[in-house]
mmCIF file of C-alpha atoms in Angstrom:
data_model
loop_
_atom_site.group_PDB
_atom_site.id
_atom_site.type_symbol
_atom_site.label_atom_id
_atom_site.label_comp_id
_atom_site.label_asym_id
_atom_site.label_seq_id
_atom_site.Cartn_x
_atom_site.Cartn_y
_atom_site.Cartn_z
ATOM 1 C CA MET A 13 -11.807 11.588 117.530
ATOM 2 C CA THR A 14 -13.575 14.267 119.455
ATOM 3 C CA GLY A 15 -16.239 14.222 122.104
ATOM 4 C CA ILE A 16 -14.735 11.274 123.986
ATOM 5 C CA PRO A 17 -13.974 12.090 127.622
ATOM 6 C CA VAL A 18 -10.325 11.845 128.602
ATOM 7 C CA GLN A 19 -11.229 9.877 131.710
ATOM 8 C CA THR A 20 -14.351 8.436 133.191
ATOM 9 C CA GLY A 21 -15.124 7.637 136.772
ATOM 10 C CA ILE A 22 -17.811 7.158 139.339
ATOM 11 C CA PRO A 23 -19.056 10.468 140.759
ATOM 12 C CA ASN A 24 -18.828 10.987 144.517
ATOM 13 C CA GLY A 25 -21.887 9.756 146.377
ATOM 14 C CA ILE A 26 -22.752 7.052 143.828
ATOM 15 C CA ASN A 27 -22.657 3.495 145.166
ATOM 16 C CA THR A 28 -20.746 1.064 143.015
ATOM 17 C CA GLY A 29 -22.888 -1.971 142.295
ATOM 18 C CA GLN A 30 -21.709 -5.437 143.197
ATOM 19 C CA THR A 31 -18.930 -4.096 145.430
ATOM 20 C CA PRO A 32 -18.933 -4.115 149.248
ATOM 21 C CA LYS A 33 -17.826 -0.927 150.968
ATOM 22 C CA HIS A 34 -15.799 -2.932 153.496
ATOM 23 C CA SER A 35 -14.099 -6.294 153.065
ATOM 24 C CA LEU A 36 -11.883 -8.016 155.626
ATOM 25 C CA ASN A 37 -9.956 -11.293 155.448
ATOM 26 C CA LEU A 38 -7.935 -12.752 158.302
ATOM 27 C CA THR A 39 -5.742 -15.827 157.878
ATOM 28 C CA GLY A 40 -3.744 -17.812 160.405
ATOM 29 C CA VAL A 41 -1.382 -20.764 159.972
ATOM 30 C CA TYR A 42 0.352 -22.766 162.711
ATOM 31 C CA GLU A 43 2.945 -25.411 161.833
ATOM 32 C CA LEU A 44 4.223 -28.002 164.287
ATOM 33 C CA GLU A 45 7.196 -30.251 163.529
ATOM 34 C CA LEU A 46 6.852 -33.725 165.050
ATOM 35 C CA ALA A 47 9.650 -35.832 166.568
ATOM 36 C CA ASN A 48 9.298 -38.436 163.784
ATOM 37 C CA GLY A 49 10.129 -35.825 161.103
ATOM 38 C CA GLY A 50 6.534 -35.311 160.012
ATOM 39 C CA GLY A 51 4.440 -32.279 160.703
ATOM 40 C CA VAL A 52 0.992 -30.954 161.494
ATOM 41 C CA THR A 53 -0.391 -27.721 160.061
ATOM 42 C CA LEU A 54 -3.481 -25.929 161.354
ATOM 43 C CA SER A 55 -4.907 -23.144 159.220
ATOM 44 C CA ALA A 56 -7.989 -20.953 159.348
ATOM 45 C CA ASP A 57 -9.365 -17.999 157.446
ATOM 46 C CA TRP A 58 -12.221 -15.659 158.313
ATOM 47 C CA GLN A 59 -14.040 -13.441 155.791
ATOM 48 C CA TYR A 60 -16.326 -10.448 156.232
ATOM 49 C CA LYS A 61 -18.006 -8.288 153.571
ATOM 50 C CA SER A 62 -20.411 -5.451 154.310
ATOM 51 C CA ARG A 63 -23.803 -5.420 152.592
ATOM 52 C CA TYR A 64 -23.623 -4.843 148.841
ATOM 53 C CA GLN A 65 -25.937 -5.048 145.846
ATOM 54 C CA LEU A 66 -25.888 -8.104 143.579
ATOM 55 C CA GLU A 67 -27.624 -6.102 140.840
ATOM 56 C CA LEU A 68 -27.159 -2.532 139.653
ATOM 57 C CA ASN A 69 -30.475 -1.422 141.186
ATOM 58 C CA ASP A 70 -31.045 -0.630 144.869
ATOM 59 C CA ASP A 71 -33.642 -3.354 145.518
ATOM 60 C CA PRO A 72 -32.808 -4.835 148.955
ATOM 61 C CA ALA A 73 -34.007 -8.251 147.749
ATOM 62 C CA PHE A 74 -30.859 -8.397 145.594
ATOM 63 C CA SER A 75 -28.242 -7.654 148.229
ATOM 64 C CA SER A 76 -25.758 -9.791 150.121
ATOM 65 C CA GLU A 77 -23.224 -9.659 152.905
ATOM 66 C CA THR A 78 -20.727 -12.054 154.414
ATOM 67 C CA PRO A 79 -21.288 -11.763 158.173
ATOM 68 C CA GLY A 80 -18.168 -13.652 159.230
ATOM 69 C CA VAL A 81 -17.476 -16.988 157.559
ATOM 70 C CA LEU A 82 -14.815 -19.269 159.025
ATOM 71 C CA ASN A 83 -12.957 -21.932 157.021
ATOM 72 C CA GLY A 84 -10.256 -24.212 158.383
ATOM 73 C CA SER A 85 -8.015 -27.202 157.769
ATOM 74 C CA ILE A 86 -5.738 -29.654 159.566
ATOM 75 C CA SER A 87 -2.900 -31.312 157.639
ATOM 76 C CA TYR A 88 -0.520 -34.116 158.502
ATOM 77 C CA ARG A 89 2.735 -34.382 156.569
ATOM 78 C CA THR A 90 4.622 -37.696 156.649
ATOM 79 C CA PRO A 91 8.359 -37.813 157.394
ATOM 80 C CA GLY A 92 10.377 -36.866 154.323
ATOM 81 C CA ASP A 93 7.418 -34.910 152.885
ATOM 82 C CA LYS A 94 6.365 -37.922 150.818
ATOM 83 C CA TRP A 95 2.632 -37.615 151.605
ATOM 84 C CA GLN A 96 0.310 -34.998 153.010
ATOM 85 C CA PHE A 97 -3.218 -35.629 154.272
ATOM 86 C CA THR A 98 -5.620 -32.728 154.811
ATOM 87 C CA VAL A 99 -9.064 -32.461 156.359
ATOM 88 C CA TRP A 100 -10.744 -29.145 155.669
ATOM 89 C CA GLY A 101 -14.064 -27.512 156.372
ATOM 90 C CA LYS A 102 -15.805 -24.565 154.762
ATOM 91 C CA ASN A 103 -18.282 -22.226 156.437
ATOM 92 C CA LEU A 104 -17.698 -23.735 159.881
ATOM 93 C CA THR A 105 -19.860 -20.974 161.389
ATOM 94 C CA ASN A 106 -22.796 -22.183 159.236
ATOM 95 C CA LYS A 107 -23.675 -18.689 157.949
ATOM 96 C CA ASP A 108 -26.098 -18.236 155.059
ATOM 97 C CA VAL A 109 -24.478 -16.134 152.335
ATOM 98 C CA VAL A 110 -26.199 -15.153 149.088
ATOM 99 C CA ILE A 111 -23.632 -15.324 146.290
ATOM 100 C CA PHE A 112 -25.830 -14.621 143.256
ATOM 101 C CA GLY A 113 -29.010 -12.725 142.495
ATOM 102 C CA ASN A 114 -30.591 -11.765 139.193
ATOM 103 C CA ASP A 115 -33.440 -9.293 138.770
ATOM 104 C CA PHE A 116 -35.318 -10.399 135.654
ATOM 105 C CA ARG A 117 -37.394 -7.199 135.617
ATOM 106 C CA PHE A 118 -34.463 -5.550 133.843
ATOM 107 C CA PHE A 119 -33.640 -8.534 131.612
ATOM 108 C CA SER A 120 -34.171 -6.634 128.342
ATOM 109 C CA TYR A 121 -32.914 -3.273 129.583
ATOM 110 C CA SER A 122 -29.603 -2.037 128.187
ATOM 111 C CA PHE A 123 -27.294 0.201 130.165
ATOM 112 C CA GLY A 124 -25.460 2.916 128.243
ATOM 113 C CA GLU A 125 -21.752 2.699 127.606
ATOM 114 C CA ALA A 126 -19.216 5.452 127.196
ATOM 115 C CA PHE A 127 -18.126 4.412 123.708
ATOM 116 C CA ASN A 128 -21.243 3.077 121.985
ATOM 117 C CA PRO A 129 -20.749 2.771 118.230
ATOM 118 C CA GLU A 130 -23.368 4.450 116.114
ATOM 119 C CA VAL A 131 -25.128 2.407 113.461
ATOM 120 C CA ARG A 132 -27.458 3.943 110.895
ATOM 121 C CA ILE A 133 -29.608 2.076 108.428
ATOM 122 C CA SER A 134 -31.187 3.885 105.542
ATOM 123 C CA ILE A 135 -34.100 2.429 103.636
ATOM 124 C CA PRO A 136 -34.880 3.864 100.220
ATOM 125 C CA ALA A 137 -38.321 5.447 99.819
ATOM 126 C CA GLN A 138 -39.121 3.240 96.822
ATOM 127 C CA PRO A 139 -37.630 -0.155 95.998
ATOM 128 C CA PRO A 140 -35.351 -0.196 92.944
ATOM 129 C CA HIS A 141 -36.932 -1.336 89.647
ATOM 130 C CA GLY A 142 -35.181 -4.160 87.950
#
């Protein structure tokens, strides 16, 4: 085959859609063994994502960011590790985060692909006589 590029990529200066430029996750876990042989575990995670587009266009109405979301849990483990009870909370900082957006203006628009197959249909000028 000829005419197919050896490699493809995103040119410098082009923003990649649906991808934040910066993403940061921090996680912490603290385990405490109790005198009765059980244990308590405290855990938390914090997430940040810079603003990014939910669609492939640059419309700011279809963008999102994660401005610092905190999740956490507290677990109690019984002696002998027979049972574990966990209380957890998500988005403890009560931040609004958009996780999906769809721009229906481009619903019927097709984006080109690097390896589109070519299909040709030929129609005879006159129908066959039979």
